[in-house]
Coordinates of C-alpha atoms and ligand atoms in Angstrom, one line a residue:
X1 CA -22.6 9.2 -15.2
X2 CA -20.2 10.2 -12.6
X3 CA -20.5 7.1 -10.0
X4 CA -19.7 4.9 -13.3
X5 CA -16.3 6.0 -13.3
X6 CA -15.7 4.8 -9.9
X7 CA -16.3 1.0 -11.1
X8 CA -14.0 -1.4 -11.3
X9 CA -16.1 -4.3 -13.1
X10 CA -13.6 -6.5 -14.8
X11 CA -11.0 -5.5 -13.4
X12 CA -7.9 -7.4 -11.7
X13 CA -5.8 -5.8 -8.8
X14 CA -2.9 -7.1 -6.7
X15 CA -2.6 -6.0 -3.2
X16 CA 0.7 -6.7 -1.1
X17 CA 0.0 -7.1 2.4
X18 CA -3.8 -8.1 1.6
X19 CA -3.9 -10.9 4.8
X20 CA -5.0 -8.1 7.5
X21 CA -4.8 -4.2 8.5
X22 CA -5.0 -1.8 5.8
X23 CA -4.3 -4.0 3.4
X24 CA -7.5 -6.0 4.4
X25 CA -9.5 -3.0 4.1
X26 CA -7.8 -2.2 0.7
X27 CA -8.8 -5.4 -1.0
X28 CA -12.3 -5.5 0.0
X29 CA -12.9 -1.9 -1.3
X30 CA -11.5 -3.0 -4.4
X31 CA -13.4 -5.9 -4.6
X32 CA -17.0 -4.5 -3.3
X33 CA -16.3 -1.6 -6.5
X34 CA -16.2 -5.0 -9.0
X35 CA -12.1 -6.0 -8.8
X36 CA -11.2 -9.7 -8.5
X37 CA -8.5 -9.5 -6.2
X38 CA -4.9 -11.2 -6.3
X39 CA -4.1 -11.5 -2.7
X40 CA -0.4 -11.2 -1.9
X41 CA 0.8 -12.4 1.8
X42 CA 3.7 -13.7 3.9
X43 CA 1.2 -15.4 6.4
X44 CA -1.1 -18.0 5.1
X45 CA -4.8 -16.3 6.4
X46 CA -8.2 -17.3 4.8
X47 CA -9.8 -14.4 6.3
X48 CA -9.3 -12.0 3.3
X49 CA -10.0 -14.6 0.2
X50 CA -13.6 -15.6 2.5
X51 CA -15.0 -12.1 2.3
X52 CA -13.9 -11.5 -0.8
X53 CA -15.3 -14.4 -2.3
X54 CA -18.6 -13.9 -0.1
X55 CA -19.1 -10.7 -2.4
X56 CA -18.6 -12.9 -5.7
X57 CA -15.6 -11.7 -7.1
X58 CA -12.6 -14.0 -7.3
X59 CA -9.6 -14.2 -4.7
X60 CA -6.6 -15.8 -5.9
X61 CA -3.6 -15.9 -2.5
X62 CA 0.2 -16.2 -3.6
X63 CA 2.8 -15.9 -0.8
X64 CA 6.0 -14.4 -0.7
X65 CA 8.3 -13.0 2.0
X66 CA 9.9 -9.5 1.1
X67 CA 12.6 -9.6 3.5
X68 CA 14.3 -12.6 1.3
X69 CA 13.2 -11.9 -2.2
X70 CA 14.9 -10.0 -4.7
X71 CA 13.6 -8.0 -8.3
X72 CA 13.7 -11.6 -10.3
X73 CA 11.5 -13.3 -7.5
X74 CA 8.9 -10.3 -7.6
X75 CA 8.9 -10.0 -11.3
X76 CA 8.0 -13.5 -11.7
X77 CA 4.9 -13.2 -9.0
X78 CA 3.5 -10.0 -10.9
X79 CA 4.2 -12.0 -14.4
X80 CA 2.1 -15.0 -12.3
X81 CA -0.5 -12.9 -11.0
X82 CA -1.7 -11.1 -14.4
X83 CA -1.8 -15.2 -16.1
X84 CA -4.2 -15.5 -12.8
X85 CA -7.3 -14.0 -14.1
X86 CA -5.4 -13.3 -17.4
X87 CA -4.6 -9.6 -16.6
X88 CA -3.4 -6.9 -14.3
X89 CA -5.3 -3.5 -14.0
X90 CA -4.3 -2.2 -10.5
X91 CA -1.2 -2.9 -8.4
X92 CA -1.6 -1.7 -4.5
X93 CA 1.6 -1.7 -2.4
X94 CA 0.3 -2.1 1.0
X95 CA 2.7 -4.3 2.4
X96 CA 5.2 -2.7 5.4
X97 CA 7.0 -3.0 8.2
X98 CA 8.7 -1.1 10.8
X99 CA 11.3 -1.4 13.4
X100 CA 11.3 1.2 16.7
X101 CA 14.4 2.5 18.0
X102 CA 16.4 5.8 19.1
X103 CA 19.0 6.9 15.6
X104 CA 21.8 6.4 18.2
X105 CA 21.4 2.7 18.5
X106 CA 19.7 1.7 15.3
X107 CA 21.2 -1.0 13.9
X108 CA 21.7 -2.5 10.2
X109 CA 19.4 -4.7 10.3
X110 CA 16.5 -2.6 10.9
X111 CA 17.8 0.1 8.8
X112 CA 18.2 -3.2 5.8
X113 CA 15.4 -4.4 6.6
X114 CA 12.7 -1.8 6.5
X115 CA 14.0 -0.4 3.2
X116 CA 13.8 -3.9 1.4
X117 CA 10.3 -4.6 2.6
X118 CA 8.4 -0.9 2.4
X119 CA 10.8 0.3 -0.7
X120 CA 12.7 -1.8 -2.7
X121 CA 9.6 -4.4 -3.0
X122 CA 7.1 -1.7 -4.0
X123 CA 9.7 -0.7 -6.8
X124 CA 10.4 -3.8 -8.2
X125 CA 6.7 -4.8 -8.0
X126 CA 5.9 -1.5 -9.8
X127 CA 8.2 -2.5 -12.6
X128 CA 7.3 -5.3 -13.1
X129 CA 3.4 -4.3 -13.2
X130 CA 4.1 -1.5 -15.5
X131 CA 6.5 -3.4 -18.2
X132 CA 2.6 -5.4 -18.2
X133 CA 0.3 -2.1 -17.7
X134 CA 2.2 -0.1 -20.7
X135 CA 1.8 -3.0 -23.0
X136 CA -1.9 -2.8 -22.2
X137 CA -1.6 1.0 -22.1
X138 CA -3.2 1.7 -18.9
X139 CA -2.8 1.0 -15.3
X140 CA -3.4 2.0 -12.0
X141 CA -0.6 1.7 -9.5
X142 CA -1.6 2.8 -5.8
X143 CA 1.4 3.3 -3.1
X144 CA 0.4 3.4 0.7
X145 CA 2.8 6.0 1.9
X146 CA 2.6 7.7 5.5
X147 CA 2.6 10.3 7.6
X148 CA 6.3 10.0 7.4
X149 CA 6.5 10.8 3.5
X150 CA 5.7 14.4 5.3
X151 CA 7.5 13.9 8.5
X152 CA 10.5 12.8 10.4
X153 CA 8.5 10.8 13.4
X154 CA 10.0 9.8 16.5
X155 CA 12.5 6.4 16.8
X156 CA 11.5 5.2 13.4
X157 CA 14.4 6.4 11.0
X158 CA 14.2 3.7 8.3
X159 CA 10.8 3.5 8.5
X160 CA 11.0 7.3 7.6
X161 CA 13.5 7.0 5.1
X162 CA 11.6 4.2 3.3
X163 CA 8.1 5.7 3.8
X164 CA 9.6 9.4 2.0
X165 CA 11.6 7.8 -0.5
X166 CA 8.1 5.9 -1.2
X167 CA 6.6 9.3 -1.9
X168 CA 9.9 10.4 -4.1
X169 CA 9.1 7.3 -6.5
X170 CA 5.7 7.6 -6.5
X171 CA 6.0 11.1 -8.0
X172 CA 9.0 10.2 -10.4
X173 CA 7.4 6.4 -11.4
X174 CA 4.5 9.0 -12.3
X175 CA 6.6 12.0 -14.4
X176 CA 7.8 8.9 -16.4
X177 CA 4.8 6.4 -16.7
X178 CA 2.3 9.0 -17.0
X179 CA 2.8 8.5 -20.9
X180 CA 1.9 4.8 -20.8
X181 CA -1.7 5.8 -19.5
X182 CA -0.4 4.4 -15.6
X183 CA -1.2 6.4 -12.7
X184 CA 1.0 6.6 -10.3
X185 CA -0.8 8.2 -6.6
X186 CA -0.3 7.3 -3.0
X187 CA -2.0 7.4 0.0
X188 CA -0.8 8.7 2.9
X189 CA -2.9 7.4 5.9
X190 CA -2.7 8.9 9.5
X191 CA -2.2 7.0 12.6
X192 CA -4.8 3.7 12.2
X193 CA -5.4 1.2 14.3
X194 CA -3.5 -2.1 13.7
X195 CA -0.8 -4.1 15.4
X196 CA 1.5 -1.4 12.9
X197 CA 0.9 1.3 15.7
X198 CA -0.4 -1.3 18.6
X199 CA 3.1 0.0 20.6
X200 CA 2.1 3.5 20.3
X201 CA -1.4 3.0 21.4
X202 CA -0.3 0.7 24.7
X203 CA 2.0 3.7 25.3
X204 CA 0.2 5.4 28.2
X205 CA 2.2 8.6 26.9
X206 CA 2.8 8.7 23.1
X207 CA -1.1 7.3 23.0
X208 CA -2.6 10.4 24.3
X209 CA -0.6 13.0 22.9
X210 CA -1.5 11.2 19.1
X211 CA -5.0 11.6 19.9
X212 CA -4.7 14.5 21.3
X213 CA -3.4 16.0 17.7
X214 CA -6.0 14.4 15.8
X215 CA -8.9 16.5 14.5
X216 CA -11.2 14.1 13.8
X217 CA -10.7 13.2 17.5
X218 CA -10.2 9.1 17.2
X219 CA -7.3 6.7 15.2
X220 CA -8.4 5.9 11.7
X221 CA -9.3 2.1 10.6
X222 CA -8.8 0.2 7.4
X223 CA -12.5 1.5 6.0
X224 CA -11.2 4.7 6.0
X225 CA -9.3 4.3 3.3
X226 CA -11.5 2.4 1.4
X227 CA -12.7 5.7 -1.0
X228 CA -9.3 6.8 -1.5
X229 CA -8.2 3.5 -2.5
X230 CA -11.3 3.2 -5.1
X231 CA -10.7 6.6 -6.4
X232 CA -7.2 6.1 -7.3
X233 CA -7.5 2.5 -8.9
X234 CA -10.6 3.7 -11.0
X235 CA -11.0 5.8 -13.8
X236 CA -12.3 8.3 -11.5
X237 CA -8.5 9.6 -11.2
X238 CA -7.7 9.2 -14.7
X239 CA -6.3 12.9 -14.7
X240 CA -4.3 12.4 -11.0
X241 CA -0.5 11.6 -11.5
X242 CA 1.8 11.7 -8.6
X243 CA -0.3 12.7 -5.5
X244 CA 0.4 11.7 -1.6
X245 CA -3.4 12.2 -0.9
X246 CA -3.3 12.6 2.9
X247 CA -6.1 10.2 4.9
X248 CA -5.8 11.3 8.1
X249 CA -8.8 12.9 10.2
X250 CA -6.3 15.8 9.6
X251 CA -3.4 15.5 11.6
X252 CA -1.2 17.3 8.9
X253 CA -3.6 20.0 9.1
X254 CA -2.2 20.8 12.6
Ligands
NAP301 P1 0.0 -4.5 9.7 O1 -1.4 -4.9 10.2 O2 1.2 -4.8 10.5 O3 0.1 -5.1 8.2 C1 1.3 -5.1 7.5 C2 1.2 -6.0 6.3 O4 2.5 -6.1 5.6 C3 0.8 -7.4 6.6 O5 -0.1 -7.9 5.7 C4 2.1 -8.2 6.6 O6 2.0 -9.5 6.3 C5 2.8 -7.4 5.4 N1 4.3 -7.6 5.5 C6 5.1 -7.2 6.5 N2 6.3 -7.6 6.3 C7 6.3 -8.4 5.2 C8 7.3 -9.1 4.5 N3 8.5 -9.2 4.9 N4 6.9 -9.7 3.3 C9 5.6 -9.7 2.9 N5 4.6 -9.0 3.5 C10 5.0 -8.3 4.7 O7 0.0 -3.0 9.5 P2 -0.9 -2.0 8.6 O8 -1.1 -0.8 9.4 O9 -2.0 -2.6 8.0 O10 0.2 -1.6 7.5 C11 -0.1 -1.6 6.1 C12 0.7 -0.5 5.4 O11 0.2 0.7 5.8 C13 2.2 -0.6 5.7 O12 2.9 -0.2 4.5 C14 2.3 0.5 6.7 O13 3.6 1.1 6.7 C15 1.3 1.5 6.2 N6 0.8 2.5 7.2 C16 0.2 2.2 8.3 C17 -0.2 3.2 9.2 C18 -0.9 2.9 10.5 O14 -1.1 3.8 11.3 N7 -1.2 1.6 10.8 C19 0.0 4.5 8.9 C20 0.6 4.8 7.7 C21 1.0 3.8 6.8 P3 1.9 -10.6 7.5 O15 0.5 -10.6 7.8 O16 2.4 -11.9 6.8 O17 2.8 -10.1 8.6

């Protein structure tokens, strides 16, 4: 039946970023459709492995910082993470950051350090979880992507760099892996409310005129993403290869 293909019984996923925000959101869909959960953070939060474990699947936490880590590093935590609960269905890169400043002034740092953390960690990651995934022959990997994979945004030039080079691999990681029986999708939520966008909405200006452009009429929030995010890791999507699927009460729509 249709809702069965939604399932994830028995399944394992690893989502970067899992600690708060979207990524939160992201491992307790996952986890509430049947996924045992390999929670990946900087920070050292309980908050995620409590709720997940209050639903009676199993969280397992391993920490890494992206900012200092390099393709070995990240190989050897996806390697570590499928001998957790002895395999690896679903890889979600969640995990971002993002610096604010006009193009005229940003400096090399921000530009570095954005495209190590959003980009260069969600490729290596992806590698690694597909050299496992194609060996298995199937896997679902799941990019969060943005409304800058569509646009150019305002004082956020790495961030927009990194965010539509995110969508460029997500749609060539798919042409090539789509063989293996790995899915390769995104999701491109709107503006959400986290401390991600908590300088836009203390912004007496940009706050308004963001709202303002929203059809749905209000920011999103990390259980809006939740179907997406089931969809693409379940067999649901089986067919999908490559999408940005827009969440985002419609602002691309405008
Ligand atoms: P958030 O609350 O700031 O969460 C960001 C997550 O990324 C945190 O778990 C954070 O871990 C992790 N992270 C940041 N830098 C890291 C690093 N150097 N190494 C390892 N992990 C790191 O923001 P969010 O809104 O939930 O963002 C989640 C994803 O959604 C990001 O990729 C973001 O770009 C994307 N996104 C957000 C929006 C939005 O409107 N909020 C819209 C589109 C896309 P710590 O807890 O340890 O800091």
């Amino acid at each position: 039946m249709i809702l069965d293909l939604f399932k994830l019984d028995g399944k394992v996923a690893l989502v970067t970023g899992a600690d708060k925000g979207l990524g939160q959101g992201l491992a307790l869909a996952l986890a509430e459709a049947g996924a045992d959960i390999i929670g990946l953070s900087r920070s050292d939060s309980n908050t995620t492995a409590e709720a997940i474990r209050a639903l009676g699947r199993q969280y397992h936490a391993m920490h890494c910082d992206f900012q200092t880590t390099n393709a070995d590093v990240l190989r050897n935590i996806v390697d570590e993470a499928a001998n957790q609960f002895g395999r690896l269905d679903i890889l979600v890169n969640n995990a971002g950051t993002i610096r604010r400043g006009p193009a005229l002034d940003f400096s090399e740092t921000d530009w570095d350090d954005v495209i190590q953390v959003n980009l260069k960690s969600a490729f290596f990651l992806s590698q690694a979880a597909a050299r496992i995934m194609s060996k298995n022959g199937a896997g679902k990997i799941v990019n969060i992507a943005s409304m800058l994979s569509f646009q150019g945004g305002i004082n956020v030039i790495s961030y927009a760099a990194a965010k539509s080079a995110l969508a460029g691999i997500t749609r060539g990681l798919a042409n090539e892996w789509a063989k293996h029986n790995i899915n390769v999708n995104a999701i491109a939520p709107g503006y959400m409310a986290t401390d991600n966008t908590a300088v836009l909405r203390s912004d007496s200006n940009r706050a308004p005129a963001i709202l303002d452009r929203i059809p749905a009429g209000r920011w999103g929030t990390p259980d809006d993403l939740k179907g997406a995010v089931v969809f693409l890791a379940s067999s649901a999507s089986d067919y999908m290869h490559g999408a940005i699927v827009p969440v985002d009460g419609g602002w691309l729509t405008r």
